[in-house]
PDB file of C-alpha atoms in Angstrom:
ATOM      1  CA  MET A   1       0.000   0.000   0.000  1.00 59.00           C
ATOM      2  CA  GLU A   2       1.241   3.486  -0.852  1.00 75.00           C
ATOM      3  CA  LYS A   3       2.421   5.391   2.214  1.00 85.00           C
ATOM      4  CA  ARG A   4      -0.070   8.037   3.344  1.00 93.00           C
ATOM      5  CA  ASN A   5       0.993  11.218   5.122  1.00 96.00           C
ATOM      6  CA  PHE A   6      -0.952  14.055   6.696  1.00 95.00           C
ATOM      7  CA  VAL A   7       1.395  16.985   6.201  1.00 94.00           C
ATOM      8  CA  THR A   8      -0.587  19.849   4.684  1.00 91.00           C
ATOM      9  CA  ILE A   9      -4.272  20.615   4.457  1.00 90.00           C
ATOM     10  CA  ALA A  10      -3.701  22.295   1.067  1.00 87.00           C
ATOM     11  CA  ASP A  11      -3.380  18.880  -0.606  1.00 85.00           C
ATOM     12  CA  LEU A  12      -6.838  17.705   0.483  1.00 93.00           C
ATOM     13  CA  SER A  13      -9.724  17.827  -1.962  1.00 95.00           C
ATOM     14  CA  LYS A  14     -13.208  18.938  -0.954  1.00 96.00           C
ATOM     15  CA  ASP A  15     -14.382  15.327  -1.007  1.00 97.00           C
ATOM     16  CA  LYS A  16     -11.470  14.227   1.197  1.00 97.00           C
ATOM     17  CA  ILE A  17     -12.197  16.937   3.766  1.00 97.00           C
ATOM     18  CA  LEU A  18     -15.880  15.969   3.930  1.00 98.00           C
ATOM     19  CA  TYR A  19     -14.888  12.293   4.142  1.00 98.00           C
ATOM     20  CA  LEU A  20     -12.594  12.972   7.130  1.00 98.00           C
ATOM     21  CA  ILE A  21     -15.356  14.990   8.815  1.00 98.00           C
ATOM     22  CA  ARG A  22     -17.689  12.020   8.368  1.00 97.00           C
ATOM     23  CA  LEU A  23     -15.003   9.736   9.820  1.00 97.00           C
ATOM     24  CA  ALA A  24     -14.559  12.057  12.830  1.00 98.00           C
ATOM     25  CA  GLN A  25     -18.341  12.008  13.296  1.00 97.00           C
ATOM     26  CA  GLU A  26     -18.252   8.229  13.495  1.00 97.00           C
ATOM     27  CA  PHE A  27     -15.573   8.428  16.176  1.00 97.00           C
ATOM     28  CA  GLU A  28     -17.573  10.965  18.153  1.00 97.00           C
ATOM     29  CA  ASN A  29     -20.437   8.445  18.169  1.00 95.00           C
ATOM     30  CA  HIS A  30     -18.104   5.652  19.362  1.00 95.00           C
ATOM     31  CA  PRO A  31     -14.627   6.906  20.408  1.00 95.00           C
ATOM     32  CA  ASP A  32     -13.542   3.767  22.271  1.00 96.00           C
ATOM     33  CA  ARG A  33     -12.459   0.850  20.053  1.00 95.00           C
ATOM     34  CA  GLU A  34      -9.581  -1.538  19.430  1.00 96.00           C
ATOM     35  CA  ILE A  35      -9.308  -1.025  15.673  1.00 97.00           C
ATOM     36  CA  LEU A  36      -5.614  -0.071  16.064  1.00 97.00           C
ATOM     37  CA  LYS A  37      -4.733  -2.857  18.498  1.00 96.00           C
ATOM     38  CA  GLY A  38      -1.134  -3.948  17.924  1.00 96.00           C
ATOM     39  CA  ARG A  39      -0.137  -0.640  16.311  1.00 98.00           C
ATOM     40  CA  ILE A  40       2.513   1.721  17.700  1.00 98.00           C
ATOM     41  CA  VAL A  41       2.137   5.513  17.411  1.00 98.00           C
ATOM     42  CA  ALA A  42       5.272   7.625  17.989  1.00 97.00           C
ATOM     43  CA  THR A  43       4.760  11.216  19.141  1.00 96.00           C
ATOM     44  CA  LEU A  44       7.880  13.322  18.553  1.00 95.00           C
ATOM     45  CA  PHE A  45       7.416  16.808  19.968  1.00 93.00           C
ATOM     46  CA  PHE A  46      10.429  19.052  19.379  1.00 90.00           C
ATOM     47  CA  GLU A  47       8.292  22.016  20.509  1.00 87.00           C
ATOM     48  CA  PRO A  48       5.940  22.402  23.525  1.00 84.00           C
ATOM     49  CA  SER A  49       2.343  21.228  23.258  1.00 85.00           C
ATOM     50  CA  THR A  50      -0.566  20.407  25.529  1.00 86.00           C
ATOM     51  CA  ARG A  51      -3.784  19.815  23.563  1.00 87.00           C
ATOM     52  CA  THR A  52      -2.226  18.484  20.344  1.00 90.00           C
ATOM     53  CA  ARG A  53       0.043  15.956  22.046  1.00 94.00           C
ATOM     54  CA  LEU A  54      -2.495  14.801  24.624  1.00 94.00           C
ATOM     55  CA  SER A  55      -5.323  14.480  22.106  1.00 95.00           C
ATOM     56  CA  PHE A  56      -3.149  12.475  19.681  1.00 96.00           C
ATOM     57  CA  GLU A  57      -2.016  10.205  22.506  1.00 97.00           C
ATOM     58  CA  THR A  58      -5.576   9.860  23.797  1.00 97.00           C
ATOM     59  CA  ALA A  59      -6.776   9.122  20.258  1.00 97.00           C
ATOM     60  CA  ALA A  60      -4.179   6.368  19.906  1.00 98.00           C
ATOM     61  CA  ASN A  61      -5.048   4.894  23.315  1.00 97.00           C
ATOM     62  CA  ARG A  62      -8.807   4.997  22.711  1.00 97.00           C
ATOM     63  CA  LEU A  63      -8.252   3.122  19.447  1.00 97.00           C
ATOM     64  CA  GLY A  64      -6.198   0.396  21.114  1.00 97.00           C
ATOM     65  CA  ALA A  65      -2.746   1.493  19.929  1.00 98.00           C
ATOM     66  CA  ARG A  66       0.280   2.004  22.146  1.00 97.00           C
ATOM     67  CA  VAL A  67       2.252   5.244  22.300  1.00 97.00           C
ATOM     68  CA  ILE A  68       5.989   5.951  22.451  1.00 96.00           C
ATOM     69  CA  GLY A  69       7.781   9.250  22.053  1.00 93.00           C
ATOM     70  CA  PHE A  70       9.130  12.347  23.749  1.00 90.00           C
ATOM     71  CA  THR A  71       7.907  15.794  24.740  1.00 84.00           C
ATOM     72  CA  ASP A  72      11.272  17.542  24.852  1.00 77.00           C
ATOM     73  CA  ALA A  73      14.074  17.199  22.305  1.00 71.00           C
ATOM     74  CA  LYS A  74      16.590  17.851  25.100  1.00 73.00           C
ATOM     75  CA  VAL A  75      16.094  14.295  26.362  1.00 68.00           C
ATOM     76  CA  THR A  76      16.925  12.787  22.945  1.00 71.00           C
ATOM     77  CA  SER A  77      20.094  12.175  20.952  1.00 68.00           C
ATOM     78  CA  ALA A  78      19.444  15.448  19.097  1.00 73.00           C
ATOM     79  CA  THR A  79      21.425  17.049  21.935  1.00 70.00           C
ATOM     80  CA  LYS A  80      24.369  14.861  20.863  1.00 72.00           C
ATOM     81  CA  GLY A  81      24.124  16.092  17.296  1.00 76.00           C
ATOM     82  CA  GLU A  82      21.859  13.440  15.789  1.00 81.00           C
ATOM     83  CA  THR A  83      20.165  14.748  12.656  1.00 91.00           C
ATOM     84  CA  LEU A  84      16.398  14.853  12.184  1.00 92.00           C
ATOM     85  CA  LYS A  85      16.748  12.288   9.400  1.00 95.00           C
ATOM     86  CA  ASP A  86      18.552   9.818  11.642  1.00 93.00           C
ATOM     87  CA  THR A  87      16.025  10.321  14.439  1.00 93.00           C
ATOM     88  CA  LEU A  88      13.165   9.642  12.021  1.00 95.00           C
ATOM     89  CA  MET A  89      14.842   6.558  10.551  1.00 96.00           C
ATOM     90  CA  MET A  90      15.482   5.134  14.024  1.00 95.00           C
ATOM     91  CA  VAL A  91      11.952   5.792  15.305  1.00 95.00           C
ATOM     92  CA  SER A  92      10.526   4.269  12.102  1.00 97.00           C
ATOM     93  CA  ASN A  93      12.049   0.980  13.254  1.00 97.00           C
ATOM     94  CA  TYR A  94       9.781   1.040  16.297  1.00 97.00           C
ATOM     95  CA  ALA A  95       6.515   2.651  15.175  1.00 97.00           C
ATOM     96  CA  ASP A  96       3.820   2.325  12.518  1.00 97.00           C
ATOM     97  CA  VAL A  97       3.179   6.083  12.289  1.00 98.00           C
ATOM     98  CA  ILE A  98       5.013   9.213  13.501  1.00 98.00           C
ATOM     99  CA  VAL A  99       3.188  12.289  14.799  1.00 97.00           C
ATOM    100  CA  MET A 100       5.707  15.145  14.797  1.00 95.00           C
ATOM    101  CA  ARG A 101       5.752  18.756  15.919  1.00 93.00           C
ATOM    102  CA  HIS A 102       8.830  20.763  14.947  1.00 91.00           C
ATOM    103  CA  TYR A 103       9.898  24.384  15.209  1.00 87.00           C
ATOM    104  CA  ILE A 104      11.287  24.520  11.639  1.00 87.00           C
ATOM    105  CA  GLU A 105       8.894  25.336   8.804  1.00 87.00           C
ATOM    106  CA  GLY A 106       8.862  22.507   6.275  1.00 90.00           C
ATOM    107  CA  ALA A 107      10.190  19.909   8.736  1.00 91.00           C
ATOM    108  CA  ALA A 108       7.077  17.742   8.334  1.00 93.00           C
ATOM    109  CA  GLN A 109       7.359  17.725   4.558  1.00 94.00           C
ATOM    110  CA  TYR A 110      11.011  16.723   4.843  1.00 95.00           C
ATOM    111  CA  ALA A 111      10.080  13.997   7.333  1.00 95.00           C
ATOM    112  CA  SER A 112       7.470  12.605   4.948  1.00 95.00           C
ATOM    113  CA  GLU A 113      10.146  12.310   2.245  1.00 95.00           C
ATOM    114  CA  VAL A 114      12.731  10.458   4.349  1.00 95.00           C
ATOM    115  CA  ALA A 115      10.707   8.332   6.806  1.00 96.00           C
ATOM    116  CA  PRO A 116       9.435   4.921   5.635  1.00 96.00           C
ATOM    117  CA  VAL A 117       6.303   5.192   7.837  1.00 97.00           C
ATOM    118  CA  PRO A 118       3.452   7.736   7.599  1.00 97.00           C
ATOM    119  CA  ILE A 119       4.108  11.218   8.998  1.00 97.00           C
ATOM    120  CA  VAL A 120       1.412  13.319  10.648  1.00 97.00           C
ATOM    121  CA  ASN A 121       2.260  17.009  10.938  1.00 94.00           C
ATOM    122  CA  ALA A 122       1.404  18.261  14.439  1.00 93.00           C
ATOM    123  CA  GLY A 123       2.660  21.757  13.587  1.00 87.00           C
ATOM    124  CA  ASP A 124       5.796  22.992  11.816  1.00 85.00           C
ATOM    125  CA  GLY A 125       6.914  26.429  12.942  1.00 73.00           C
ATOM    126  CA  ALA A 126       4.610  29.222  11.750  1.00 66.00           C
ATOM    127  CA  HIS A 127       3.792  27.232   8.622  1.00 71.00           C
ATOM    128  CA  GLN A 128       0.890  24.779   9.046  1.00 78.00           C
ATOM    129  CA  HIS A 129      -1.106  22.876  11.639  1.00 85.00           C
ATOM    130  CA  PRO A 130      -3.297  20.519   9.561  1.00 91.00           C
ATOM    131  CA  SER A 131      -4.687  18.384  12.400  1.00 93.00           C
ATOM    132  CA  GLN A 132      -5.856  21.525  14.203  1.00 92.00           C
ATOM    133  CA  CYS A 133      -7.376  22.600  10.912  1.00 94.00           C
ATOM    134  CA  LEU A 134      -9.357  19.376  10.602  1.00 96.00           C
ATOM    135  CA  LEU A 135     -10.780  19.751  14.104  1.00 96.00           C
ATOM    136  CA  ASP A 136     -11.590  23.400  13.260  1.00 97.00           C
ATOM    137  CA  LEU A 137     -13.426  22.287  10.127  1.00 98.00           C
ATOM    138  CA  TYR A 138     -15.253  19.636  12.123  1.00 98.00           C
ATOM    139  CA  SER A 139     -16.226  22.242  14.740  1.00 98.00           C
ATOM    140  CA  ILE A 140     -17.440  24.677  12.089  1.00 98.00           C
ATOM    141  CA  HIS A 141     -19.458  21.988  10.319  1.00 98.00           C
ATOM    142  CA  LYS A 142     -20.924  20.790  13.610  1.00 97.00           C
ATOM    143  CA  THR A 143     -22.018  24.272  14.753  1.00 98.00           C
ATOM    144  CA  GLN A 144     -23.123  25.691  11.391  1.00 98.00           C
ATOM    145  CA  GLY A 145     -24.445  22.542   9.703  1.00 97.00           C
ATOM    146  CA  THR A 146     -22.300  23.332   6.651  1.00 98.00           C
ATOM    147  CA  LEU A 147     -18.929  24.645   5.527  1.00 98.00           C
ATOM    148  CA  GLU A 148     -20.409  26.571   2.614  1.00 98.00           C
ATOM    149  CA  ASN A 149     -20.749  30.367   2.226  1.00 98.00           C
ATOM    150  CA  LEU A 150     -19.683  31.362   5.737  1.00 98.00           C
ATOM    151  CA  ASN A 151     -18.329  34.661   7.062  1.00 98.00           C
ATOM    152  CA  ILE A 152     -15.161  33.737   8.941  1.00 98.00           C
ATOM    153  CA  TYR A 153     -13.435  36.420  11.008  1.00 98.00           C
ATOM    154  CA  MET A 154      -9.807  35.732  11.933  1.00 97.00           C
ATOM    155  CA  VAL A 155      -8.533  37.923  14.757  1.00 95.00           C
ATOM    156  CA  GLY A 156      -5.096  38.623  16.226  1.00 91.00           C
ATOM    157  CA  ASP A 157      -1.822  37.083  15.137  1.00 89.00           C
ATOM    158  CA  LEU A 158      -2.407  36.376  11.458  1.00 92.00           C
ATOM    159  CA  LYS A 159       1.282  36.704  10.596  1.00 87.00           C
ATOM    160  CA  TYR A 160       2.619  33.792  12.639  1.00 83.00           C
ATOM    161  CA  GLY A 161      -0.633  31.886  13.256  1.00 85.00           C
ATOM    162  CA  ARG A 162      -0.232  28.547  11.494  1.00 83.00           C
ATOM    163  CA  THR A 163      -3.802  27.588  12.424  1.00 88.00           C
ATOM    164  CA  VAL A 164      -5.317  30.470  10.443  1.00 92.00           C
ATOM    165  CA  HIS A 165      -3.026  29.763   7.491  1.00 91.00           C
ATOM    166  CA  SER A 166      -4.179  26.150   7.364  1.00 89.00           C
ATOM    167  CA  LEU A 167      -7.857  27.044   7.770  1.00 94.00           C
ATOM    168  CA  LEU A 168      -7.656  29.605   4.983  1.00 94.00           C
ATOM    169  CA  MET A 169      -6.319  26.999   2.561  1.00 93.00           C
ATOM    170  CA  ALA A 170      -8.815  24.323   3.597  1.00 95.00           C
ATOM    171  CA  MET A 171     -11.800  26.639   3.146  1.00 96.00           C
ATOM    172  CA  GLN A 172     -10.906  27.385  -0.499  1.00 94.00           C
ATOM    173  CA  HIS A 173     -13.419  24.691  -1.520  1.00 95.00           C
ATOM    174  CA  PHE A 174     -16.401  26.216   0.321  1.00 97.00           C
ATOM    175  CA  ASN A 175     -16.819  29.804  -0.916  1.00 97.00           C
ATOM    176  CA  PRO A 176     -16.020  31.621   2.360  1.00 98.00           C
ATOM    177  CA  THR A 177     -15.715  35.350   2.956  1.00 98.00           C
ATOM    178  CA  PHE A 178     -12.762  36.011   5.243  1.00 98.00           C
ATOM    179  CA  HIS A 179     -12.339  39.049   7.453  1.00 98.00           C
ATOM    180  CA  PHE A 180      -8.741  39.529   8.605  1.00 97.00           C
ATOM    181  CA  VAL A 181      -8.673  41.558  11.834  1.00 95.00           C
ATOM    182  CA  ALA A 182      -5.113  42.432  12.841  1.00 90.00           C
ATOM    183  CA  PRO A 183      -2.730  45.319  13.425  1.00 85.00           C
ATOM    184  CA  ALA A 184      -0.308  46.068  10.587  1.00 84.00           C
ATOM    185  CA  GLU A 185       2.511  44.273  12.439  1.00 84.00           C
ATOM    186  CA  LEU A 186       0.512  41.022  12.555  1.00 87.00           C
ATOM    187  CA  ALA A 187      -1.408  41.248   9.281  1.00 91.00           C
ATOM    188  CA  MET A 188      -2.109  38.201   7.128  1.00 95.00           C
ATOM    189  CA  PRO A 189       1.072  37.668   5.047  1.00 94.00           C
ATOM    190  CA  ASP A 190       0.964  38.709   1.402  1.00 96.00           C
ATOM    191  CA  GLU A 191       1.479  35.127   0.222  1.00 94.00           C
ATOM    192  CA  TYR A 192      -1.854  34.089   1.750  1.00 95.00           C
ATOM    193  CA  LYS A 193      -3.679  37.122   0.407  1.00 96.00           C
ATOM    194  CA  LEU A 194      -2.272  36.244  -3.018  1.00 96.00           C
ATOM    195  CA  TYR A 195      -3.504  32.677  -2.459  1.00 95.00           C
ATOM    196  CA  CYS A 196      -7.007  34.097  -1.922  1.00 96.00           C
ATOM    197  CA  LYS A 197      -6.847  36.297  -5.010  1.00 96.00           C
ATOM    198  CA  GLN A 198      -5.674  33.461  -7.235  1.00 96.00           C
ATOM    199  CA  ARG A 199      -8.580  31.273  -6.110  1.00 95.00           C
ATOM    200  CA  GLY A 200     -11.286  33.920  -6.044  1.00 96.00           C
ATOM    201  CA  ILE A 201     -11.616  33.794  -2.248  1.00 96.00           C
ATOM    202  CA  LYS A 202     -13.189  36.977  -0.894  1.00 97.00           C
ATOM    203  CA  TYR A 203     -11.474  38.769   1.984  1.00 97.00           C
ATOM    204  CA  VAL A 204     -11.681  42.088   3.824  1.00 97.00           C
ATOM    205  CA  GLU A 205      -9.017  43.554   6.127  1.00 97.00           C
ATOM    206  CA  HIS A 206      -9.752  45.413   9.385  1.00 96.00           C
ATOM    207  CA  THR A 207      -7.651  47.021  12.081  1.00 92.00           C
ATOM    208  CA  ASP A 208     -10.603  47.900  14.336  1.00 92.00           C
ATOM    209  CA  PHE A 209     -12.080  45.226  16.590  1.00 93.00           C
ATOM    210  CA  ASN A 210     -15.475  46.003  18.095  1.00 96.00           C
ATOM    211  CA  GLU A 211     -19.100  44.812  18.173  1.00 97.00           C
ATOM    212  CA  ASP A 212     -19.933  46.488  14.862  1.00 97.00           C
ATOM    213  CA  VAL A 213     -16.983  44.962  13.002  1.00 96.00           C
ATOM    214  CA  ILE A 214     -17.844  41.397  14.101  1.00 97.00           C
ATOM    215  CA  ALA A 215     -21.654  41.685  13.901  1.00 97.00           C
ATOM    216  CA  ASP A 216     -21.899  39.652  10.686  1.00 97.00           C
ATOM    217  CA  ALA A 217     -19.584  36.814  11.733  1.00 98.00           C
ATOM    218  CA  ASP A 218     -20.628  33.172  11.526  1.00 98.00           C
ATOM    219  CA  ILE A 219     -17.286  32.093  12.986  1.00 98.00           C
ATOM    220  CA  LEU A 220     -15.092  34.347  15.121  1.00 98.00           C
ATOM    221  CA  TYR A 221     -11.657  32.715  15.166  1.00 97.00           C
ATOM    222  CA  MET A 222      -9.522  34.248  17.912  1.00 95.00           C
ATOM    223  CA  THR A 223      -5.759  33.719  18.157  1.00 92.00           C
ATOM    224  CA  ARG A 224      -3.121  34.581  20.708  1.00 82.00           C
ATOM    225  CA  VAL A 225      -0.094  36.704  19.836  1.00 75.00           C
ATOM    226  CA  GLN A 226       2.688  34.115  19.698  1.00 60.00           C
ATOM    227  CA  LYS A 227       5.568  35.334  21.807  1.00 53.00           C
ATOM    228  CA  GLU A 228       7.764  32.398  20.780  1.00 53.00           C
ATOM    229  CA  ARG A 229       7.786  33.541  17.131  1.00 51.00           C
ATOM    230  CA  PHE A 230       9.153  37.030  17.866  1.00 52.00           C
ATOM    231  CA  THR A 231      12.874  37.731  17.613  1.00 52.00           C
ATOM    232  CA  ASP A 232      12.374  41.218  19.092  1.00 57.00           C
ATOM    233  CA  LEU A 233      10.531  41.114  22.442  1.00 56.00           C
ATOM    234  CA  MET A 234       9.899  44.865  22.279  1.00 62.00           C
ATOM    235  CA  GLU A 235       7.785  44.213  19.170  1.00 62.00           C
ATOM    236  CA  TYR A 236       5.871  41.549  21.060  1.00 53.00           C
ATOM    237  CA  GLU A 237       5.192  43.881  23.992  1.00 57.00           C
ATOM    238  CA  LYS A 238       3.810  46.452  21.557  1.00 58.00           C
ATOM    239  CA  VAL A 239       1.148  44.137  20.107  1.00 57.00           C
ATOM    240  CA  LYS A 240       0.474  41.454  22.763  1.00 58.00           C
ATOM    241  CA  ASP A 241      -2.674  43.104  24.158  1.00 63.00           C
ATOM    242  CA  VAL A 242      -3.949  44.652  20.947  1.00 76.00           C
ATOM    243  CA  TYR A 243      -7.338  42.861  20.860  1.00 82.00           C
ATOM    244  CA  THR A 244      -9.364  41.392  23.714  1.00 91.00           C
ATOM    245  CA  LEU A 245     -12.820  39.910  23.187  1.00 95.00           C
ATOM    246  CA  THR A 246     -15.222  40.794  26.012  1.00 96.00           C
ATOM    247  CA  ASN A 247     -18.789  39.737  26.698  1.00 96.00           C
ATOM    248  CA  SER A 248     -20.157  43.192  25.899  1.00 95.00           C
ATOM    249  CA  MET A 249     -18.734  42.964  22.363  1.00 96.00           C
ATOM    250  CA  LEU A 250     -21.102  40.072  21.596  1.00 97.00           C
ATOM    251  CA  CYS A 251     -24.274  42.153  21.946  1.00 96.00           C
ATOM    252  CA  LYS A 252     -24.801  42.318  18.153  1.00 97.00           C
ATOM    253  CA  ALA A 253     -23.610  38.790  17.320  1.00 97.00           C
ATOM    254  CA  LYS A 254     -25.736  36.541  15.110  1.00 97.00           C
ATOM    255  CA  ASP A 255     -27.471  33.661  16.918  1.00 97.00           C
ATOM    256  CA  ASN A 256     -25.454  31.049  15.031  1.00 98.00           C
ATOM    257  CA  MET A 257     -22.076  32.728  15.621  1.00 98.00           C
ATOM    258  CA  ARG A 258     -19.514  30.621  17.454  1.00 98.00           C
ATOM    259  CA  ILE A 259     -16.165  31.664  18.909  1.00 98.00           C
ATOM    260  CA  LEU A 260     -13.245  29.371  18.149  1.00 98.00           C
ATOM    261  CA  HIS A 261      -9.691  29.521  19.479  1.00 96.00           C
ATOM    262  CA  PRO A 262      -6.886  26.962  18.943  1.00 91.00           C
ATOM    263  CA  LEU A 263      -5.689  27.635  22.531  1.00 88.00           C
ATOM    264  CA  PRO A 264      -3.788  28.252  24.710  1.00 86.00           C
ATOM    265  CA  ARG A 265      -5.522  31.502  25.578  1.00 87.00           C
ATOM    266  CA  VAL A 266      -3.464  34.302  27.114  1.00 86.00           C
ATOM    267  CA  ASN A 267      -5.617  37.419  27.431  1.00 86.00           C
ATOM    268  CA  GLU A 268      -7.338  37.729  24.042  1.00 92.00           C
ATOM    269  CA  ILE A 269     -10.629  36.296  25.353  1.00 95.00           C
ATOM    270  CA  ALA A 270     -11.912  37.618  28.680  1.00 95.00           C
ATOM    271  CA  TYR A 271     -12.974  34.906  31.109  1.00 95.00           C
ATOM    272  CA  ASP A 272     -16.508  36.276  31.289  1.00 93.00           C
ATOM    273  CA  VAL A 273     -16.978  35.123  27.677  1.00 97.00           C
ATOM    274  CA  ASP A 274     -16.655  31.459  28.719  1.00 97.00           C
ATOM    275  CA  ALA A 275     -20.274  31.256  29.907  1.00 96.00           C
ATOM    276  CA  ASN A 276     -21.628  32.948  26.783  1.00 97.00           C
ATOM    277  CA  PRO A 277     -23.551  30.574  24.449  1.00 97.00           C
ATOM    278  CA  HIS A 278     -21.415  31.816  21.543  1.00 98.00           C
ATOM    279  CA  ALA A 279     -18.259  30.420  23.174  1.00 98.00           C
ATOM    280  CA  TYR A 280     -17.207  27.099  21.650  1.00 98.00           C
ATOM    281  CA  TYR A 281     -13.433  26.828  22.181  1.00 97.00           C
ATOM    282  CA  ILE A 282     -13.586  24.235  24.981  1.00 95.00           C
ATOM    283  CA  GLN A 283     -15.876  21.970  22.927  1.00 96.00           C
ATOM    284  CA  GLN A 284     -13.612  22.672  19.937  1.00 96.00           C
ATOM    285  CA  ALA A 285     -10.636  21.241  21.831  1.00 94.00           C
ATOM    286  CA  LYS A 286     -12.665  18.123  22.654  1.00 95.00           C
ATOM    287  CA  ASN A 287     -13.415  17.704  18.938  1.00 96.00           C
ATOM    288  CA  GLY A 288      -9.660  17.333  18.472  1.00 95.00           C
ATOM    289  CA  LEU A 289      -9.901  13.794  19.849  1.00 96.00           C
ATOM    290  CA  TYR A 290     -12.333  12.684  17.142  1.00 97.00           C
ATOM    291  CA  ALA A 291     -10.485  14.482  14.342  1.00 97.00           C
ATOM    292  CA  ARG A 292      -7.186  12.917  15.375  1.00 97.00           C
ATOM    293  CA  GLU A 293      -8.712   9.458  15.645  1.00 98.00           C
ATOM    294  CA  ALA A 294      -9.841   9.973  12.040  1.00 98.00           C
ATOM    295  CA  ILE A 295      -6.369  11.079  10.947  1.00 97.00           C
ATOM    296  CA  LEU A 296      -4.572   8.136  12.568  1.00 98.00           C
ATOM    297  CA  CYS A 297      -6.946   5.610  11.027  1.00 97.00           C
ATOM    298  CA  ASP A 298      -6.788   7.255   7.614  1.00 97.00           C
ATOM    299  CA  VAL A 299      -2.979   7.328   7.356  1.00 97.00           C
ATOM    300  CA  LEU A 300      -2.845   3.706   8.532  1.00 97.00           C
ATOM    301  CA  GLY A 301      -5.208   2.668   5.748  1.00 95.00           C
ATOM    302  CA  TYR A 302      -8.472   2.117   7.641  1.00 96.00           C
ATOM    303  CA  THR A 303     -11.533   3.300   5.723  1.00 95.00           C
ATOM    304  CA  LEU A 304     -14.878   4.687   6.856  1.00 96.00           C
ATOM    305  CA  ASP A 305     -16.428   1.295   6.038  1.00 95.00           C
ATOM    306  CA  ASP A 306     -13.813  -0.409   8.239  1.00 95.00           C
ATOM    307  CA  VAL A 307     -14.741   1.905  11.092  1.00 95.00           C
ATOM    308  CA  ILE A 308     -18.516   1.579  10.607  1.00 94.00           C
ATOM    309  CA  ASN A 309     -18.189  -2.222  10.535  1.00 92.00           C
ATOM    310  CA  ASP A 310     -15.725  -2.353  13.434  1.00 92.00           C
ATOM    311  CA  LYS A 311     -16.909  -4.757  16.134  1.00 87.00           C
ATOM    312  CA  THR A 312     -14.451  -3.673  18.838  1.00 88.00           C
ATOM    313  CA  ILE A 313     -16.586  -0.804  20.180  1.00 86.00           C
ATOM    314  CA  PHE A 314     -16.631  -0.309  23.942  1.00 79.00           C
ATOM    315  CA  GLU A 315     -19.647   1.424  25.433  1.00 71.00           C
ATOM    316  CA  LYS A 316     -19.183   3.390  28.639  1.00 61.00           C
TER     317      LYS A 316
END
């Protein structure tokens, strides 16, 4: 069987995205199975993570697989000078699939070219975060009943935010209208605006952030300003508190509007928003389990029919 990777969302067709959403739906109905019994999932995290690592490891465990890996490159032979290629080749001896987060943009693509086992990109620098994107798509579909013709407002760090870059590319198939809300220092990079223009994707740019600006949103996608991506901390201090969503700003929101955030939150969403019915970011994080179960099964060659017909379901 040809090796499958999950490296970039840009490579997925509309049908493939909808198929993976359907697969995630099946796992939400029955998350506990043994369909991956006997499989080994390696999680290699060269960069810090909470939700992504834990949800991938939980997904593997709930599907009956076992997990090996590390959460800090300092405890590996990389500190002795071992190359990424050698690390990948060694781990491929022990695992059926590698889930990798790396601080270098393009590291996942490189890994997919050198490793003999499937690679799942759990984030590569400021480039892409395709598994987060799939859970975002699943969350949008679940709350809106569709992915088509939605007004999606992206707020905050659009320069370094790999989650918004991935979501922008995935939504190309569904006729969105994007609203980019950011200060000039954190604006959506030109390459992604060019991507929109080349594909006829509508977008509007804003620097103001208030109840009137966001009144027409179907999805309000908040992001934190990513301190770890800044080389100049003075620049970070200048923009870190630029936008904060408060409860009072939701007074004109549409009934169907939902607030998403890839988390962790710093101070861009006030805590009083958590109890608002528009808030969906905690449920969104939970959806990551089902999306990542779908990804692991897909790269290991298990189909939707295999999952539907699976007899190893455990009911709680």
